[in-house]
Amino acid sequence: CWTVDMNKDLSRSYPQITQAANLLKQNEVVAFPTETVYGLGANALSDEAVGKIYQAKGRPSDNPLIVHISSLEQLKELSKDIPLYAQKLMNVFWPGPITFVFFKKGRLSNKVTAGLETVAVRMPDHPLALELIKQSNLPLAAPSANLSGKPSPTAADHVFEDLQGKIAGIVDGGRTGVGVESTVLDCTGEVPIILRPGGITKEQIEEVVGAVEADQALINEAFTPKSPGMKYAHYSPEAPLTIIEGDTIFFQKLIDEARLNGKRVGVLTTEEQKHFYKADLIIACGSRSQLDTVAQQLYDALRKFNEQQLDCIYSESFPSEGMGQAVMNRLLKAAGHRVISQG
Ligand code: TXA
Ligand code: MG
């Protein structure tokens, strides 16, 4: 693990966390690993610091940020009216890949919450992230550390690719574990509502609290998402991506048709099915029998397609259960909801 100061000597290493914590105290932005994806952190109490996050990412100012904490004392300073079901969920899943939306209070920068009355809070399950929060002695506002619209970073290299020269540093903790972002759960009503599927599945939440709803916008595109960030295009590789629902023979026929038209075709598949295809670039992204491995590798795969000149990318489809919910949510976004079904 090391911290790089991107504006100075890239080959120099630092006593990483202390250095990064000092930069954060000076209202600079620093990327750091979490168990889901890399975050781009800044002092959540400072307008100046939080403004730098939006600027570096090119993020629309109406899209609020998640506040990262390392203790429940910090939670009490930022939020109020925490329902019993949320306390139960926190006991079971924190630190971990689930973010809770509560009514806000206290000294948070208004830029963190994009003017909303609510705040999204998460305690990440990563030793470097927790240590950074502790040493900086600050709640850290942190979106995923990618340029707005690009796949979220699951390695320090991805952050470097997107934000080189725009931020004060990166804490490199190697590859992240979960691979997709945290589940965002609205806890301002009587029943929790999933605003974004993620690292903790609907089934896991149900086991603890029974009833849980999902934002209608997750199922029907005609609804406006309750989570501002969910309305934006996201994760797209450079070549247009289409999801194919059908068997491998149907899939290959589509590839052949496109190639006959002179197109260079990329394929997003899995270990089990990669041998069935002939195309210009084939990327196996985890195993169908374990959808958490697909989640782990998804963003890296989407980025890898950009390394070659392709005209279109076809992706396999996955069952929408367990981690498959987060995977399909991200894939559909990356595809701009283009799906071809065998019927
Ligand atoms: O795993 C993660 O959640 C990563 C790591 C770095 O912690 N972070 C992340 O942040 O994915 P970001 O900014 O890329 O996504 C945050 C999502 C957005 O969809 C945003 O609109 C939503 O959370 N959000 C933030 N505050 C909210 C609020 N008060 N009400 C509803 N949605 C909110
Ligand atoms: Mg993001």
Short mmCIF file of N, CA, C and O in Angstrom, two decimals, residues 68-159:
data_model
loop_
_atom_site.label_atom_id
_atom_site.label_comp_id
_atom_site.label_asym_id
_atom_site.label_seq_id
_atom_site.Cartn_x
_atom_site.Cartn_y
_atom_site.Cartn_z
N HIS A 68 -18.91 8.72 4.92
CA HIS A 68 -18.27 7.52 5.47
C HIS A 68 -17.81 7.79 6.90
O HIS A 68 -17.13 8.79 7.15
N ILE A 69 -18.17 6.87 7.79
CA ILE A 69 -17.84 7.04 9.21
C ILE A 69 -17.14 5.78 9.72
O ILE A 69 -17.19 4.72 9.08
N SER A 70 -16.50 5.92 10.89
CA SER A 70 -15.83 4.76 11.48
C SER A 70 -16.40 4.40 12.84
O SER A 70 -15.99 3.42 13.45
N SER A 71 -17.37 5.21 13.34
CA SER A 71 -17.94 4.90 14.66
C SER A 71 -19.40 5.33 14.71
O SER A 71 -19.83 6.21 13.95
N LEU A 72 -20.15 4.73 15.63
CA LEU A 72 -21.56 5.08 15.77
C LEU A 72 -21.73 6.46 16.41
O LEU A 72 -22.76 7.11 16.22
N GLU A 73 -20.71 6.94 17.13
CA GLU A 73 -20.77 8.31 17.68
C GLU A 73 -20.89 9.32 16.53
O GLU A 73 -21.66 10.27 16.59
N GLN A 74 -20.12 9.07 15.47
CA GLN A 74 -20.19 9.98 14.32
C GLN A 74 -21.58 9.98 13.71
O GLN A 74 -22.08 11.02 13.29
N LEU A 75 -22.21 8.80 13.69
CA LEU A 75 -23.56 8.71 13.12
C LEU A 75 -24.53 9.62 13.86
O LEU A 75 -25.34 10.32 13.25
N LYS A 76 -24.41 9.63 15.19
CA LYS A 76 -25.33 10.44 16.00
C LYS A 76 -25.16 11.93 15.74
O LYS A 76 -26.11 12.70 15.91
N GLU A 77 -23.96 12.33 15.35
CA GLU A 77 -23.74 13.76 15.07
C GLU A 77 -24.30 14.20 13.73
O GLU A 77 -24.50 15.39 13.48
N LEU A 78 -24.55 13.22 12.83
CA LEU A 78 -24.94 13.56 11.45
C LEU A 78 -26.40 13.35 11.14
O LEU A 78 -26.93 13.89 10.18
N SER A 79 -27.05 12.46 11.94
CA SER A 79 -28.39 12.03 11.54
C SER A 79 -29.30 11.87 12.75
O SER A 79 -28.83 11.76 13.88
N LYS A 80 -30.61 11.86 12.48
CA LYS A 80 -31.58 11.72 13.58
C LYS A 80 -32.73 10.81 13.15
O LYS A 80 -32.83 10.44 11.97
N ASP A 81 -33.60 10.50 14.10
CA ASP A 81 -34.78 9.66 13.85
C ASP A 81 -34.41 8.31 13.23
O ASP A 81 -34.99 7.91 12.22
N ILE A 82 -33.46 7.63 13.85
CA ILE A 82 -33.03 6.34 13.30
C ILE A 82 -34.00 5.24 13.75
O ILE A 82 -34.13 4.98 14.94
N PRO A 83 -34.72 4.61 12.80
CA PRO A 83 -35.71 3.61 13.21
C PRO A 83 -35.06 2.32 13.73
O PRO A 83 -33.89 2.04 13.42
N LEU A 84 -35.85 1.57 14.48
CA LEU A 84 -35.35 0.33 15.08
C LEU A 84 -34.84 -0.66 14.02
O LEU A 84 -33.81 -1.29 14.18
N TYR A 85 -35.59 -0.75 12.88
CA TYR A 85 -35.16 -1.71 11.86
C TYR A 85 -33.77 -1.37 11.32
O TYR A 85 -32.97 -2.25 11.01
N ALA A 86 -33.47 -0.05 11.26
CA ALA A 86 -32.16 0.36 10.76
C ALA A 86 -31.06 0.01 11.78
O ALA A 86 -29.96 -0.40 11.41
N GLN A 87 -31.40 0.14 13.06
CA GLN A 87 -30.43 -0.23 14.10
C GLN A 87 -30.09 -1.72 14.01
O GLN A 87 -28.93 -2.12 14.11
N LYS A 88 -31.13 -2.52 13.76
CA LYS A 88 -30.90 -3.97 13.62
C LYS A 88 -29.99 -4.25 12.43
O LYS A 88 -29.05 -5.03 12.50
N LEU A 89 -30.29 -3.58 11.31
CA LEU A 89 -29.49 -3.80 10.10
C LEU A 89 -28.04 -3.36 10.29
O LEU A 89 -27.11 -4.03 9.84
N MET A 90 -27.87 -2.23 10.99
CA MET A 90 -26.51 -1.75 11.26
C MET A 90 -25.73 -2.75 12.11
O MET A 90 -24.56 -3.00 11.87
N ASN A 91 -26.43 -3.30 13.12
CA ASN A 91 -25.78 -4.28 13.99
C ASN A 91 -25.27 -5.47 13.20
O ASN A 91 -24.19 -6.00 13.46
N VAL A 92 -26.05 -5.89 12.21
CA VAL A 92 -25.69 -7.08 11.45
C VAL A 92 -24.68 -6.77 10.34
O VAL A 92 -23.72 -7.51 10.14
N PHE A 93 -24.88 -5.67 9.62
CA PHE A 93 -24.12 -5.47 8.37
C PHE A 93 -23.01 -4.43 8.42
O PHE A 93 -22.24 -4.32 7.47
N TRP A 94 -22.93 -3.63 9.48
CA TRP A 94 -21.83 -2.65 9.56
C TRP A 94 -20.71 -3.17 10.42
O TRP A 94 -21.01 -3.80 11.43
N PRO A 95 -19.43 -2.87 10.09
CA PRO A 95 -19.05 -2.24 8.84
C PRO A 95 -19.35 -3.14 7.65
O PRO A 95 -19.16 -4.34 7.75
N GLY A 96 -19.79 -2.54 6.54
CA GLY A 96 -20.11 -3.35 5.37
C GLY A 96 -20.78 -2.58 4.27
O GLY A 96 -21.04 -1.38 4.40
N PRO A 97 -21.09 -3.29 3.15
CA PRO A 97 -21.52 -2.62 1.92
C PRO A 97 -23.00 -2.24 1.89
O PRO A 97 -23.72 -2.58 0.96
N ILE A 98 -23.47 -1.52 2.93
CA ILE A 98 -24.83 -1.00 2.93
C ILE A 98 -24.84 0.42 3.47
O ILE A 98 -24.17 0.72 4.47
N THR A 99 -25.55 1.29 2.75
CA THR A 99 -25.64 2.72 3.07
C THR A 99 -27.06 3.02 3.50
O THR A 99 -28.00 2.59 2.84
N PHE A 100 -27.20 3.75 4.62
CA PHE A 100 -28.53 4.09 5.12
C PHE A 100 -28.82 5.56 4.90
O PHE A 100 -27.95 6.41 5.14
N VAL A 101 -30.04 5.86 4.46
CA VAL A 101 -30.46 7.26 4.30
C VAL A 101 -31.35 7.64 5.48
O VAL A 101 -32.38 7.00 5.71
N PHE A 102 -30.89 8.66 6.25
CA PHE A 102 -31.62 9.15 7.43
C PHE A 102 -31.88 10.64 7.27
O PHE A 102 -31.27 11.29 6.41
N PHE A 103 -32.73 11.19 8.16
CA PHE A 103 -32.84 12.65 8.22
C PHE A 103 -31.52 13.19 8.77
O PHE A 103 -30.92 12.61 9.66
N LYS A 104 -31.08 14.32 8.22
CA LYS A 104 -29.75 14.82 8.61
C LYS A 104 -29.85 15.83 9.75
O LYS A 104 -30.90 16.43 9.98
N LYS A 105 -28.72 15.99 10.43
CA LYS A 105 -28.61 17.07 11.41
C LYS A 105 -27.14 17.47 11.51
O LYS A 105 -26.27 16.80 10.95
N GLY A 106 -26.88 18.59 12.22
CA GLY A 106 -25.49 18.94 12.51
C GLY A 106 -24.82 19.78 11.45
O GLY A 106 -25.48 20.47 10.68
N ARG A 107 -23.50 19.65 11.40
CA ARG A 107 -22.67 20.63 10.70
C ARG A 107 -22.25 20.21 9.29
O ARG A 107 -21.31 20.77 8.73
N LEU A 108 -22.90 19.22 8.72
CA LEU A 108 -22.50 18.76 7.39
C LEU A 108 -22.57 19.88 6.36
O LEU A 108 -23.49 20.70 6.39
N SER A 109 -21.65 19.87 5.42
CA SER A 109 -21.74 20.80 4.29
C SER A 109 -23.02 20.49 3.50
O SER A 109 -23.34 19.33 3.25
N ASN A 110 -23.73 21.55 3.11
CA ASN A 110 -24.94 21.36 2.30
C ASN A 110 -24.65 20.71 0.96
O ASN A 110 -25.53 20.11 0.35
N LYS A 111 -23.40 20.84 0.52
CA LYS A 111 -23.03 20.26 -0.78
C LYS A 111 -23.04 18.74 -0.72
O LYS A 111 -23.24 18.07 -1.73
N VAL A 112 -22.81 18.17 0.46
CA VAL A 112 -22.80 16.71 0.61
C VAL A 112 -24.17 16.15 0.28
O VAL A 112 -24.31 15.13 -0.39
N THR A 113 -25.20 16.83 0.77
CA THR A 113 -26.56 16.31 0.65
C THR A 113 -27.30 16.95 -0.53
O THR A 113 -28.49 16.69 -0.72
N ALA A 114 -26.61 17.76 -1.30
CA ALA A 114 -27.20 18.44 -2.47
C ALA A 114 -28.51 19.13 -2.08
O ALA A 114 -29.48 19.08 -2.82
N GLY A 115 -28.51 19.70 -0.88
CA GLY A 115 -29.67 20.47 -0.44
C GLY A 115 -30.82 19.63 0.11
O GLY A 115 -31.84 20.18 0.54
N LEU A 116 -30.68 18.29 0.12
CA LEU A 116 -31.77 17.44 0.66
C LEU A 116 -31.82 17.52 2.19
O LEU A 116 -30.86 17.93 2.82
N GLU A 117 -32.95 17.05 2.75
CA GLU A 117 -33.08 16.99 4.21
C GLU A 117 -32.48 15.71 4.77
O GLU A 117 -32.48 15.49 5.98
N THR A 118 -32.08 14.83 3.87
CA THR A 118 -31.58 13.53 4.30
C THR A 118 -30.10 13.39 3.98
O THR A 118 -29.56 14.12 3.15
N VAL A 119 -29.47 12.42 4.68
CA VAL A 119 -28.06 12.14 4.43
C VAL A 119 -27.85 10.63 4.31
O VAL A 119 -28.49 9.85 5.01
N ALA A 120 -26.98 10.23 3.39
CA ALA A 120 -26.63 8.82 3.21
C ALA A 120 -25.34 8.55 3.99
O ALA A 120 -24.37 9.29 3.85
N VAL A 121 -25.36 7.48 4.83
CA VAL A 121 -24.20 7.21 5.70
C VAL A 121 -23.78 5.74 5.58
O VAL A 121 -24.62 4.86 5.51
N ARG A 122 -22.46 5.54 5.60
CA ARG A 122 -21.96 4.16 5.52
C ARG A 122 -20.68 4.00 6.34
O ARG A 122 -19.83 4.89 6.36
N MET A 123 -20.56 2.83 7.01
CA MET A 123 -19.31 2.47 7.67
C MET A 123 -18.67 1.37 6.83
O MET A 123 -19.15 0.23 6.81
N PRO A 124 -17.60 1.70 6.10
CA PRO A 124 -17.02 0.72 5.16
C PRO A 124 -16.24 -0.36 5.89
O PRO A 124 -15.67 -0.12 6.95
N ASP A 125 -16.21 -1.55 5.30
CA ASP A 125 -15.51 -2.68 5.90
C ASP A 125 -14.14 -2.84 5.26
O ASP A 125 -13.88 -3.80 4.53
N HIS A 126 -13.29 -1.86 5.48
CA HIS A 126 -11.94 -1.93 4.92
C HIS A 126 -10.99 -1.27 5.92
O HIS A 126 -11.21 -0.13 6.31
N PRO A 127 -9.93 -1.99 6.32
CA PRO A 127 -9.05 -1.45 7.37
C PRO A 127 -8.44 -0.10 7.00
O PRO A 127 -8.32 0.79 7.86
N LEU A 128 -8.05 0.08 5.74
CA LEU A 128 -7.42 1.35 5.35
C LEU A 128 -8.43 2.50 5.38
O LEU A 128 -8.12 3.61 5.82
N ALA A 129 -9.66 2.21 4.94
CA ALA A 129 -10.70 3.25 4.96
C ALA A 129 -11.01 3.65 6.40
O ALA A 129 -11.06 4.85 6.74
N LEU A 130 -11.17 2.66 7.27
CA LEU A 130 -11.51 2.96 8.67
C LEU A 130 -10.37 3.74 9.35
O LEU A 130 -10.60 4.69 10.08
N GLU A 131 -9.15 3.34 9.06
CA GLU A 131 -7.99 4.02 9.65
C GLU A 131 -7.89 5.46 9.16
O GLU A 131 -7.58 6.38 9.93
N LEU A 132 -8.19 5.65 7.89
CA LEU A 132 -8.14 7.00 7.32
C LEU A 132 -9.19 7.92 7.97
O LEU A 132 -8.91 9.07 8.29
N ILE A 133 -10.38 7.38 8.18
CA ILE A 133 -11.43 8.18 8.82
C ILE A 133 -11.01 8.52 10.25
O ILE A 133 -11.14 9.65 10.70
N LYS A 134 -10.46 7.52 10.95
CA LYS A 134 -10.03 7.75 12.34
C LYS A 134 -8.93 8.79 12.42
O LYS A 134 -8.98 9.73 13.20
N GLN A 135 -7.90 8.60 11.59
CA GLN A 135 -6.74 9.53 11.67
C GLN A 135 -7.10 10.94 11.23
O GLN A 135 -6.54 11.90 11.75
N SER A 136 -8.00 11.07 10.28
CA SER A 136 -8.37 12.43 9.86
C SER A 136 -9.33 13.04 10.87
O SER A 136 -9.50 14.25 10.94
N ASN A 137 -9.96 12.15 11.67
CA ASN A 137 -10.92 12.60 12.69
C ASN A 137 -12.08 13.39 12.05
O ASN A 137 -12.56 14.36 12.61
N LEU A 138 -12.49 12.93 10.86
CA LEU A 138 -13.54 13.62 10.11
C LEU A 138 -14.51 12.61 9.52
O LEU A 138 -14.11 11.50 9.17
N PRO A 139 -15.79 12.97 9.37
CA PRO A 139 -16.65 12.19 8.50
C PRO A 139 -16.22 12.50 7.06
O PRO A 139 -15.99 13.66 6.72
N LEU A 140 -16.10 11.46 6.23
CA LEU A 140 -15.60 11.69 4.86
C LEU A 140 -16.71 11.51 3.83
O LEU A 140 -17.28 10.42 3.70
N ALA A 141 -17.00 12.58 3.11
CA ALA A 141 -17.89 12.46 1.96
C ALA A 141 -17.10 11.74 0.88
O ALA A 141 -15.96 12.10 0.61
N ALA A 142 -17.70 10.70 0.29
CA ALA A 142 -16.95 9.98 -0.75
C ALA A 142 -17.87 9.30 -1.75
O ALA A 142 -18.54 8.33 -1.42
N PRO A 143 -17.90 9.80 -2.98
CA PRO A 143 -18.53 9.07 -4.06
C PRO A 143 -17.52 8.07 -4.61
O PRO A 143 -16.37 8.04 -4.16
N SER A 144 -17.94 7.22 -5.53
CA SER A 144 -16.97 6.37 -6.20
C SER A 144 -15.95 7.25 -6.94
O SER A 144 -16.31 8.31 -7.45
N ALA A 145 -14.70 6.79 -6.99
CA ALA A 145 -13.59 7.64 -7.45
C ALA A 145 -13.35 7.53 -8.96
O ALA A 145 -12.22 7.39 -9.41
N ASN A 146 -14.44 7.60 -9.73
CA ASN A 146 -14.35 7.59 -11.20
C ASN A 146 -14.79 8.94 -11.74
O ASN A 146 -15.44 9.71 -11.01
N LEU A 147 -14.48 9.20 -13.00
CA LEU A 147 -15.10 10.34 -13.66
C LEU A 147 -16.58 10.04 -13.78
O LEU A 147 -16.97 8.89 -13.99
N SER A 148 -17.42 11.04 -13.63
CA SER A 148 -18.86 10.85 -13.72
C SER A 148 -19.22 10.12 -15.01
O SER A 148 -18.72 10.49 -16.08
N GLY A 149 -20.05 9.07 -14.90
CA GLY A 149 -20.47 8.33 -16.09
C GLY A 149 -19.66 7.08 -16.37
O GLY A 149 -20.13 6.16 -17.02
N LYS A 150 -18.42 7.03 -15.89
CA LYS A 150 -17.55 5.86 -16.15
C LYS A 150 -17.81 4.76 -15.13
O LYS A 150 -18.37 5.01 -14.06
N PRO A 151 -17.36 3.53 -15.42
CA PRO A 151 -17.49 2.46 -14.42
C PRO A 151 -16.72 2.82 -13.15
O PRO A 151 -15.68 3.48 -13.21
N SER A 152 -17.23 2.41 -12.00
CA SER A 152 -16.56 2.71 -10.73
C SER A 152 -15.23 1.97 -10.66
O SER A 152 -15.08 0.89 -11.23
N PRO A 153 -14.25 2.55 -9.94
CA PRO A 153 -12.92 1.95 -9.89
C PRO A 153 -12.80 0.82 -8.88
O PRO A 153 -13.17 0.98 -7.72
N THR A 154 -12.29 -0.32 -9.30
CA THR A 154 -12.06 -1.43 -8.39
C THR A 154 -10.56 -1.67 -8.17
O THR A 154 -10.17 -2.65 -7.56
N ALA A 155 -9.74 -0.76 -8.70
CA ALA A 155 -8.29 -0.82 -8.48
C ALA A 155 -7.74 0.60 -8.54
O ALA A 155 -8.36 1.48 -9.17
N ALA A 156 -6.60 0.82 -7.90
CA ALA A 156 -6.01 2.16 -7.88
C ALA A 156 -5.70 2.65 -9.30
O ALA A 156 -5.82 3.84 -9.59
N ASP A 157 -5.32 1.72 -10.18
CA ASP A 157 -5.03 2.09 -11.58
C ASP A 157 -6.23 2.76 -12.25
O ASP A 157 -6.07 3.66 -13.07
N HIS A 158 -7.42 2.26 -11.94
CA HIS A 158 -8.63 2.85 -12.54
C HIS A 158 -8.79 4.30 -12.09
O HIS A 158 -9.17 5.16 -12.88
N VAL A 159 -8.53 4.54 -10.80
CA VAL A 159 -8.64 5.90 -10.27
C VAL A 159 -7.63 6.80 -10.98
O VAL A 159 -7.95 7.91 -11.42
#
